[in-house]
Tab-separated table of C-alpha atoms and ligand atoms in Angstrom:
chain	number	residue	atom	x	y	z
S	149	MET	CA	-67.515	75.131	142.834
S	150	ALA	CA	-71.079	73.919	142.218
S	151	ARG	CA	-73.820	74.614	139.603
S	152	VAL	CA	-76.665	76.431	141.373
S	153	VAL	CA	-79.707	78.407	140.286
S	154	ARG	CA	-79.631	82.140	141.108
S	155	PHE	CA	-81.298	85.378	140.092
S	156	HIS	CA	-79.745	88.855	139.865
S	157	GLU	CA	-83.003	90.790	139.474
S	158	PHE	CA	-86.693	90.169	140.508
S	159	GLY	CA	-89.007	89.040	137.706
S	160	GLY	CA	-90.474	86.133	135.741
S	161	PRO	CA	-88.935	82.636	135.262
S	162	GLU	CA	-86.412	84.041	132.687
S	163	VAL	CA	-84.478	85.763	135.527
S	164	LEU	CA	-83.303	82.379	136.760
S	165	ARG	CA	-79.739	81.472	135.741
S	166	ILE	CA	-77.601	78.395	136.359
S	167	GLU	CA	-74.156	79.582	137.565
S	168	ASN	CA	-70.937	78.076	138.921
S	169	VAL	CA	-70.394	79.435	142.453
S	170	ASP	CA	-68.041	78.856	145.349
S	171	LEU	CA	-69.994	77.334	148.242
S	172	PRO	CA	-69.473	78.904	151.698
S	173	ALA	CA	-67.583	76.796	154.295
S	174	LEU	CA	-69.872	74.436	156.269
S	175	GLY	CA	-71.036	75.928	159.556
S	176	ARG	CA	-71.429	73.955	162.790
S	177	GLY	CA	-74.351	71.551	162.586
S	178	GLU	CA	-74.608	71.767	158.748
S	179	ILE	CA	-74.171	69.133	156.033
S	180	ARG	CA	-73.532	69.358	152.352
S	181	LEU	CA	-76.015	67.393	150.151
S	182	ARG	CA	-75.453	65.982	146.661
S	183	VAL	CA	-78.929	66.814	145.326
S	184	LYS	CA	-80.763	64.191	143.266
S	185	ALA	CA	-84.216	65.864	143.122
S	186	LEU	CA	-85.790	69.138	144.062
S	187	GLY	CA	-89.509	69.777	144.943
S	188	LEU	CA	-90.822	73.065	143.611
S	189	ASN	CA	-93.090	75.388	145.642
S	190	ARG	CA	-95.154	78.448	145.010
S	191	ALA	CA	-93.029	80.237	147.561
S	192	GLU	CA	-90.022	80.128	145.175
S	193	THR	CA	-91.941	82.032	142.496
S	194	LEU	CA	-92.806	84.679	145.095
S	195	LEU	CA	-89.219	85.050	146.237
S	196	ARG	CA	-88.145	85.238	142.609
S	197	MET	CA	-90.653	88.126	142.035
S	198	GLY	CA	-89.666	89.928	145.272
S	199	ARG	CA	-93.083	89.261	146.894
S	200	TYR	CA	-92.212	86.639	149.543
S	201	ILE	CA	-92.241	86.987	153.330
S	202	GLU	CA	-88.391	86.932	153.006
S	203	THR	CA	-86.659	89.665	150.918
S	204	PRO	CA	-83.231	88.559	149.574
S	205	LEU	CA	-80.147	90.618	148.777
S	206	LEU	CA	-79.350	90.004	145.054
S	207	PRO	CA	-78.030	87.828	143.549
S	208	SER	CA	-79.911	85.215	145.491
S	209	GLY	CA	-80.370	81.418	145.422
S	210	LEU	CA	-83.803	79.832	146.157
S	211	GLY	CA	-85.543	76.521	146.831
S	212	LEU	CA	-86.983	74.769	149.912
S	213	GLU	CA	-87.026	71.001	149.246
S	214	ALA	CA	-84.470	68.460	148.199
S	215	ALA	CA	-83.507	64.849	148.398
S	216	GLY	CA	-80.043	63.346	147.896
S	217	PHE	CA	-76.841	61.885	149.428
S	218	VAL	CA	-74.983	63.454	152.280
S	219	GLU	CA	-71.578	64.502	150.831
S	220	THR	CA	-69.834	66.158	153.823
S	221	VAL	CA	-70.826	66.710	157.437
S	222	GLY	CA	-69.841	69.771	159.438
S	223	GLU	CA	-68.636	69.981	163.078
S	224	GLY	CA	-71.110	68.798	165.591
S	225	VAL	CA	-73.059	66.506	163.267
S	226	ASP	CA	-73.300	63.101	164.796
S	227	ASP	CA	-76.470	61.605	163.284
S	228	PHE	CA	-75.456	61.578	159.646
S	229	ALA	CA	-72.506	60.378	157.652
S	230	PRO	CA	-71.369	60.712	154.028
S	231	GLY	CA	-73.468	58.513	151.735
S	232	ASP	CA	-76.602	58.682	153.827
S	233	ILE	CA	-79.800	58.991	151.753
S	234	VAL	CA	-81.933	61.854	153.068
S	235	SER	CA	-84.683	64.290	152.290
S	236	VAL	CA	-84.888	67.833	153.653
S	237	ILE	CA	-87.546	69.587	155.788
S	238	PRO	CA	-87.840	73.158	154.457
S	239	PRO	CA	-85.467	75.529	156.216
S	240	VAL	CA	-86.905	78.712	157.659
S	241	SER	CA	-84.835	80.786	155.226
S	242	MET	CA	-84.404	79.673	151.599
S	243	VAL	CA	-82.003	82.641	151.078
S	244	ARG	CA	-79.696	81.295	153.796
S	245	TRP	CA	-80.035	77.631	152.762
S	246	PRO	CA	-81.130	77.568	149.048
S	247	ALA	CA	-81.938	74.070	147.668
S	248	TYR	CA	-81.739	74.690	143.899
S	249	GLY	CA	-78.241	73.405	143.128
S	250	GLU	CA	-76.295	70.306	142.289
S	251	VAL	CA	-74.913	70.613	145.815
S	252	ALA	CA	-76.690	72.406	148.636
S	253	THR	CA	-76.143	73.203	152.349
S	254	PHE	CA	-78.685	72.452	155.090
S	255	PRO	CA	-78.871	72.285	158.907
S	256	ALA	CA	-78.515	68.609	159.828
S	257	ARG	CA	-81.472	69.029	162.149
S	258	LEU	CA	-83.727	69.226	159.062
S	259	LEU	CA	-82.582	65.996	157.457
S	260	VAL	CA	-84.757	62.908	157.464
S	261	LYS	CA	-83.719	59.352	156.529
S	262	HIS	CA	-86.907	58.762	154.583
S	263	PRO	CA	-88.213	55.202	153.831
S	264	PRO	CA	-85.846	53.583	151.324
S	265	SER	CA	-88.835	52.436	149.256
S	266	LEU	CA	-89.318	55.993	148.035
S	267	GLY	CA	-87.519	57.092	144.827
S	268	TRP	CA	-85.748	60.460	144.628
S	269	VAL	CA	-88.657	62.207	142.976
S	270	GLU	CA	-91.161	61.245	145.729
S	271	ALA	CA	-88.558	61.901	148.526
S	272	ALA	CA	-88.176	65.530	147.298
S	273	ALA	CA	-91.920	65.976	147.380
S	274	LEU	CA	-92.671	65.085	151.028
S	275	TRP	CA	-91.993	67.612	153.666
S	276	MET	CA	-93.458	70.871	152.577
S	277	GLN	CA	-96.827	69.465	151.532
S	278	TYR	CA	-97.304	66.918	154.355
S	279	LEU	CA	-95.893	69.128	157.214
S	280	THR	CA	-98.039	72.095	156.036
S	281	ALA	CA	-101.162	70.065	155.823
S	282	TYR	CA	-100.510	68.102	159.040
S	283	GLY	CA	-99.659	71.244	161.032
S	284	ALA	CA	-102.941	72.885	160.019
S	285	LEU	CA	-105.327	69.997	160.157
S	286	ILE	CA	-104.107	67.746	162.993
S	287	ASP	CA	-101.745	69.835	165.146
S	288	ILE	CA	-103.849	73.081	165.152
S	289	ALA	CA	-107.389	72.029	164.173
S	290	GLY	CA	-107.432	68.608	165.843
S	291	LEU	CA	-109.217	67.164	162.800
S	292	HIS	CA	-111.059	63.930	163.654
S	293	LYS	CA	-113.457	61.292	162.384
S	294	ASN	CA	-116.870	62.688	161.322
S	295	ASP	CA	-115.497	66.274	160.670
S	296	PHE	CA	-116.199	67.862	157.382
S	297	VAL	CA	-113.109	69.750	156.160
S	298	VAL	CA	-113.036	72.108	153.219
S	299	ILE	CA	-109.777	72.270	151.230
S	300	THR	CA	-109.325	75.070	148.752
S	301	ALA	CA	-106.703	75.018	145.935
S	302	ALA	CA	-107.301	71.286	146.357
S	303	SER	CA	-105.224	70.294	143.322
S	304	SER	CA	-102.123	71.988	144.820
S	305	SER	CA	-99.531	69.763	146.422
S	306	VAL	CA	-100.610	70.831	149.907
S	307	GLY	CA	-104.264	70.432	148.958
S	308	LEU	CA	-103.748	66.833	147.860
S	309	ALA	CA	-101.631	66.144	151.058
S	310	ALA	CA	-104.601	67.535	153.067
S	311	ILE	CA	-107.092	65.249	151.413
S	312	GLN	CA	-104.905	62.246	152.110
S	313	ILE	CA	-104.435	63.294	155.811
S	314	ALA	CA	-108.182	63.890	156.222
S	315	ASN	CA	-108.897	60.426	154.924
S	316	MET	CA	-106.318	58.933	157.257
S	317	VAL	CA	-108.208	60.273	160.291
S	318	GLY	CA	-111.650	59.398	158.958
S	319	ALA	CA	-112.780	63.008	158.196
S	320	THR	CA	-114.636	63.918	154.961
S	321	PRO	CA	-112.523	66.147	152.705
S	322	ILE	CA	-114.490	68.552	150.449
S	323	ALA	CA	-112.153	69.745	147.688
S	324	VAL	CA	-112.608	73.175	146.141
S	325	THR	CA	-111.106	73.810	142.715
S	326	ARG	CA	-111.759	76.654	140.371
S	327	THR	CA	-113.216	74.750	137.415
S	328	SER	CA	-114.450	71.241	136.895
S	329	SER	CA	-111.473	70.212	134.742
S	330	LYS	CA	-109.680	68.647	137.756
S	331	ALA	CA	-112.844	67.293	139.491
S	332	ARG	CA	-112.576	63.684	138.287
S	333	ALA	CA	-108.878	63.561	139.268
S	334	LEU	CA	-109.716	64.990	142.715
S	335	LEU	CA	-112.347	62.314	143.367
S	336	ASP	CA	-109.905	59.689	142.158
S	337	HIS	CA	-107.326	61.002	144.684
S	338	GLY	CA	-109.615	60.720	147.729
S	339	ALA	CA	-111.856	63.817	147.781
S	340	GLY	CA	-115.260	62.977	149.203
S	341	TYR	CA	-116.925	65.777	147.298
S	342	VAL	CA	-115.638	68.351	144.740
S	343	ILE	CA	-116.919	71.853	144.235
S	344	ALA	CA	-115.854	74.005	141.223
S	345	SER	CA	-115.997	77.500	142.780
S	346	GLN	CA	-116.189	79.341	139.429
S	347	GLU	CA	-119.091	77.202	138.176
S	348	GLU	CA	-121.179	76.407	141.203
S	349	ASN	CA	-122.654	78.217	144.238
S	350	LEU	CA	-120.070	77.434	146.878
S	351	GLU	CA	-122.310	78.247	149.924
S	352	ARG	CA	-125.282	76.342	148.601
S	353	ARG	CA	-123.237	73.227	147.667
S	354	LEU	CA	-121.542	73.219	151.064
S	355	GLU	CA	-124.960	73.413	152.814
S	356	GLU	CA	-126.242	70.539	150.652
S	357	ILE	CA	-123.229	68.364	151.415
S	358	THR	CA	-122.921	69.023	155.195
S	359	GLN	CA	-126.702	69.449	155.813
S	360	THR	CA	-127.368	70.792	159.316
S	361	LYS	CA	-123.952	69.769	160.611
S	362	GLY	CA	-121.796	72.462	158.824
S	363	VAL	CA	-118.051	72.504	158.152
S	364	ARG	CA	-115.843	72.429	161.187
S	365	VAL	CA	-112.427	73.018	159.570
S	366	VAL	CA	-111.551	75.032	156.483
S	367	LEU	CA	-107.961	74.968	155.034
S	368	ASP	CA	-107.616	77.894	152.765
S	369	ALA	CA	-104.759	78.947	150.488
S	370	VAL	CA	-106.832	81.411	148.386
S	371	GLY	CA	-108.430	84.240	150.410
S	372	GLY	CA	-110.586	86.903	148.643
S	373	HIS	CA	-114.296	86.843	148.254
S	374	ILE	CA	-114.773	83.100	149.057
S	375	PHE	CA	-114.301	84.029	152.755
S	376	GLU	CA	-118.026	84.913	152.887
S	377	PRO	CA	-119.398	81.595	151.485
S	378	LEU	CA	-116.801	79.522	153.308
S	379	THR	CA	-117.613	81.033	156.773
S	380	ALA	CA	-121.335	80.950	156.009
S	381	ALA	CA	-121.152	77.179	155.721
S	382	MET	CA	-119.158	76.661	158.920
S	383	CYS	CA	-120.586	75.231	162.130
S	384	GLU	CA	-120.502	76.857	165.510
S	385	GLY	CA	-116.920	76.960	166.917
S	386	GLY	CA	-115.395	76.079	163.547
S	387	ILE	CA	-111.852	77.119	162.530
S	388	LEU	CA	-110.676	78.525	159.210
S	389	ILE	CA	-106.869	78.268	158.823
S	390	GLU	CA	-105.434	80.727	156.218
S	391	TYR	CA	-102.080	79.603	154.823
S	392	GLY	CA	-101.740	81.150	151.364
S	393	GLY	CA	-102.905	84.193	149.378
S	394	LEU	CA	-103.408	82.850	145.837
S	395	SER	CA	-106.216	85.365	145.106
S	396	ASN	CA	-105.124	88.823	144.449
S	397	GLU	CA	-108.482	90.228	145.617
S	398	PRO	CA	-108.964	91.987	148.944
S	399	THR	CA	-110.307	89.543	151.584
S	400	PRO	CA	-113.496	90.670	153.392
S	401	PHE	CA	-113.751	90.013	157.117
S	402	PRO	CA	-117.000	88.051	157.452
S	403	LEU	CA	-118.000	89.825	160.674
S	404	PHE	CA	-121.514	88.422	161.227
S	405	ASN	CA	-120.490	84.772	160.467
S	406	VAL	CA	-117.525	85.088	162.882
S	407	LEU	CA	-119.584	86.780	165.655
S	408	SER	CA	-122.706	84.595	165.502
S	409	LYS	CA	-120.822	81.235	165.253
S	410	ARG	CA	-117.804	82.099	167.383
S	411	LEU	CA	-115.455	81.189	164.524
S	412	THR	CA	-111.676	81.172	164.705
S	413	LEU	CA	-109.885	82.660	161.647
S	414	ARG	CA	-106.218	81.796	161.997
S	415	GLY	CA	-103.060	82.475	160.015
S	416	TYR	CA	-100.530	79.730	159.725
S	417	LEU	CA	-97.005	79.202	158.458
S	418	VAL	CA	-95.456	75.736	158.511
S	419	HIS	CA	-92.371	77.286	160.319
S	420	GLU	CA	-94.592	77.238	163.458
S	421	VAL	CA	-94.202	73.410	163.464
S	422	ILE	CA	-90.671	73.251	161.970
S	423	ASN	CA	-89.270	75.534	164.698
S	424	ASP	CA	-90.815	73.584	167.552
S	425	GLN	CA	-88.885	70.252	167.949
S	426	ASP	CA	-91.583	68.385	169.871
S	427	ARG	CA	-94.280	69.324	167.366
S	428	LEU	CA	-91.944	68.548	164.478
S	429	ASP	CA	-91.100	65.138	165.907
S	430	THR	CA	-94.803	64.328	166.305
S	431	ALA	CA	-95.541	65.484	162.775
S	432	LYS	CA	-92.621	63.433	161.374
S	433	SER	CA	-93.861	60.306	163.102
S	434	PHE	CA	-97.357	60.819	161.698
S	435	ILE	CA	-96.057	61.371	158.169
S	436	LEU	CA	-93.598	58.451	158.198
S	437	ALA	CA	-96.323	56.173	159.505
S	438	GLY	CA	-98.696	57.365	156.701
S	439	LEU	CA	-96.007	56.793	154.084
S	440	ALA	CA	-95.364	53.276	155.425
S	441	SER	CA	-99.089	52.374	155.495
S	442	GLY	CA	-99.731	53.904	152.018
S	443	GLY	CA	-102.232	56.467	153.441
S	444	LEU	CA	-99.861	59.093	152.227
S	445	GLN	CA	-98.570	58.936	148.631
S	446	PRO	CA	-97.022	62.047	147.020
S	447	VAL	CA	-98.778	62.867	143.830
S	448	ILE	CA	-96.245	63.988	141.140
S	449	ALA	CA	-97.583	66.412	138.499
S	450	ARG	CA	-94.522	66.396	136.234
S	451	THR	CA	-90.690	66.253	136.416
S	452	PHE	CA	-88.151	68.491	134.689
S	453	ALA	CA	-84.392	68.299	134.133
S	454	PHE	CA	-82.214	70.725	136.200
S	455	ASP	CA	-81.214	72.554	133.035
S	456	ASP	CA	-84.885	73.212	132.302
S	457	ILE	CA	-85.547	75.115	135.500
S	458	ILE	CA	-87.045	78.114	133.629
S	459	GLU	CA	-89.568	75.856	131.892
S	460	ALA	CA	-90.334	74.184	135.275
S	461	HIS	CA	-91.191	77.650	136.789
S	462	HIS	CA	-93.338	78.558	133.785
S	463	PHE	CA	-95.289	75.309	134.397
S	464	LEU	CA	-95.518	75.989	138.103
S	465	GLN	CA	-97.105	79.402	137.338
S	466	SER	CA	-99.438	78.014	134.775
S	467	ASN	CA	-101.648	76.387	137.366
S	468	GLN	CA	-102.073	73.325	135.078
S	469	GLN	CA	-100.418	71.061	137.659
S	470	PHE	CA	-102.085	68.404	139.687
S	471	GLY	CA	-99.751	67.763	142.574
S	472	LYS	CA	-96.002	68.386	142.972
S	473	ILE	CA	-93.552	69.552	140.286
S	474	VAL	CA	-90.065	67.985	140.743
S	475	VAL	CA	-86.745	68.789	139.156
S	476	THR	CA	-84.267	65.886	138.853
S	477	LEU	CA	-80.468	65.964	138.698
J	53	NAP	N1	-98.288	78.888	155.020
J	53	NAP	C1	-97.358	77.972	154.709
J	53	NAP	O1	-96.525	77.609	155.531
J	53	NAP	C2	-97.336	77.415	153.340
J	53	NAP	C3	-96.613	76.252	153.113
J	53	NAP	C4	-96.728	75.731	151.755
J	53	NAP	C5	-97.493	76.354	150.768
J	53	NAP	N2	-98.127	77.488	151.088
J	53	NAP	C6	-99.058	78.116	150.124
J	53	NAP	O2	-99.978	77.157	149.767
J	53	NAP	C7	-100.459	77.439	148.439
J	53	NAP	C8	-100.285	76.090	147.604
J	53	NAP	O3	-98.884	75.879	147.487
J	53	NAP	P1	-98.373	74.796	146.496
J	53	NAP	O4	-96.938	74.973	146.307
J	53	NAP	O5	-98.868	73.453	146.962
J	53	NAP	O6	-99.137	75.202	145.178
J	53	NAP	P2	-99.333	74.752	143.802
J	53	NAP	O7	-99.058	73.273	143.729
J	53	NAP	O8	-98.506	75.623	142.891
J	53	NAP	O9	-100.864	75.053	143.623
J	53	NAP	C9	-101.482	75.597	142.525
J	53	NAP	C10	-102.947	75.418	142.543
J	53	NAP	O10	-103.523	76.455	143.260
J	53	NAP	C11	-104.825	76.827	142.641
J	53	NAP	N3	-104.809	78.285	142.371
J	53	NAP	C12	-103.828	78.971	141.763
J	53	NAP	N4	-104.115	80.284	141.648
J	53	NAP	C13	-105.321	80.400	142.243
J	53	NAP	C14	-106.229	81.556	142.433
J	53	NAP	N5	-105.956	82.751	142.069
J	53	NAP	N6	-107.389	81.279	142.986
J	53	NAP	C15	-107.690	80.056	143.462
J	53	NAP	N7	-106.936	78.961	143.243
J	53	NAP	C16	-105.805	79.143	142.702
J	53	NAP	C17	-104.901	76.051	141.332
J	53	NAP	O11	-105.820	74.963	141.665
J	53	NAP	P3	-107.126	74.683	140.763
J	53	NAP	O12	-106.705	74.592	139.345
J	53	NAP	O13	-107.551	73.394	141.308
J	53	NAP	O14	-108.082	75.794	141.020
J	53	NAP	C18	-103.454	75.557	141.142
J	53	NAP	O15	-103.443	74.292	140.465
J	53	NAP	C19	-99.672	78.596	147.891
J	53	NAP	O16	-100.365	79.754	148.173
J	53	NAP	C20	-98.392	78.553	148.823
J	53	NAP	O17	-97.821	79.841	148.930
J	53	NAP	C21	-98.157	78.027	152.334
């Protein structure tokens, strides 16, 4: 038996319950983890509301990121042993391998022996944000020195990871946040420029910042009406990578900007990198090197106790956070 978080109906944070459940037998290639910390993600609120790309049968568990000790290893697992300290790359299905529990099961392929200098909280806040940002900016867009990159929802965990990665390769990150309340913190955390999209003219500010050069890469988690000003400020041959959908507005297709500048608008899920072992290995090497050099440092918004999971989800949905929310056990 183990205490895990589950929900029996779709809805707000209140549907989350901590329950004692029997864990299924370990499958081949799986390990059981004694969880010490969990990283929270927007995706978990979407699953809980029944609005995620994956639709669960109820009751369902949830959760994509954890760090802890290996407790038991299944058949065919050679690289890990009980007692190993590891963090987990998000599985493709959080319904099949839910992380929110005192004990959780994961495919051994997704475990990483992270640098021992990291505490549990930071270790649980690595792989979703850095793999998502790395996959989009480096693997797909080939971001390099002298590029301007626009990062929307910049105070999100993925947004802050993208700012750090852009700085690692010498590009200039332009952070877009809704209001100016998080502007100072974004500059302090590496943004070259900050634009408050509800207070300033986004297109004009991007033109002022990038002058005649334009923006080559946009990493967008929002969608909606900002597609017009974002694409208007892009340079010929630029790429906009869409990886979220935080805005509930319809998203216009900016036909003339796309046509006249041969823009690429591309959808992206981090699973694209996680499911490809060569690309995943390259991404892991980059991220581990960044953690070792100090170029990458997870920003923690706030921590909560496991028993306060409902409060943690309320905070996640409040959009007050700056960086990653972590639950400790
Ligand atoms: N495609 C993938 O594989 C993938 C992987 C990971 C995450 N994601 C997506 O990436 C996004 C960020 O994830 P996260 O877990 O890092 O998020 P998070 O930390 O919960 O980010 C929240 C931030 O997003 C901004 N925001 C929220 N609602 C918004 C709205 N309606 N319009 C504009 N901005 C809004 C706010 O920033 P300001 O206060 O600064 O405006 C807020 O602080 C989510 O959409 C998530 O689903 C996608």
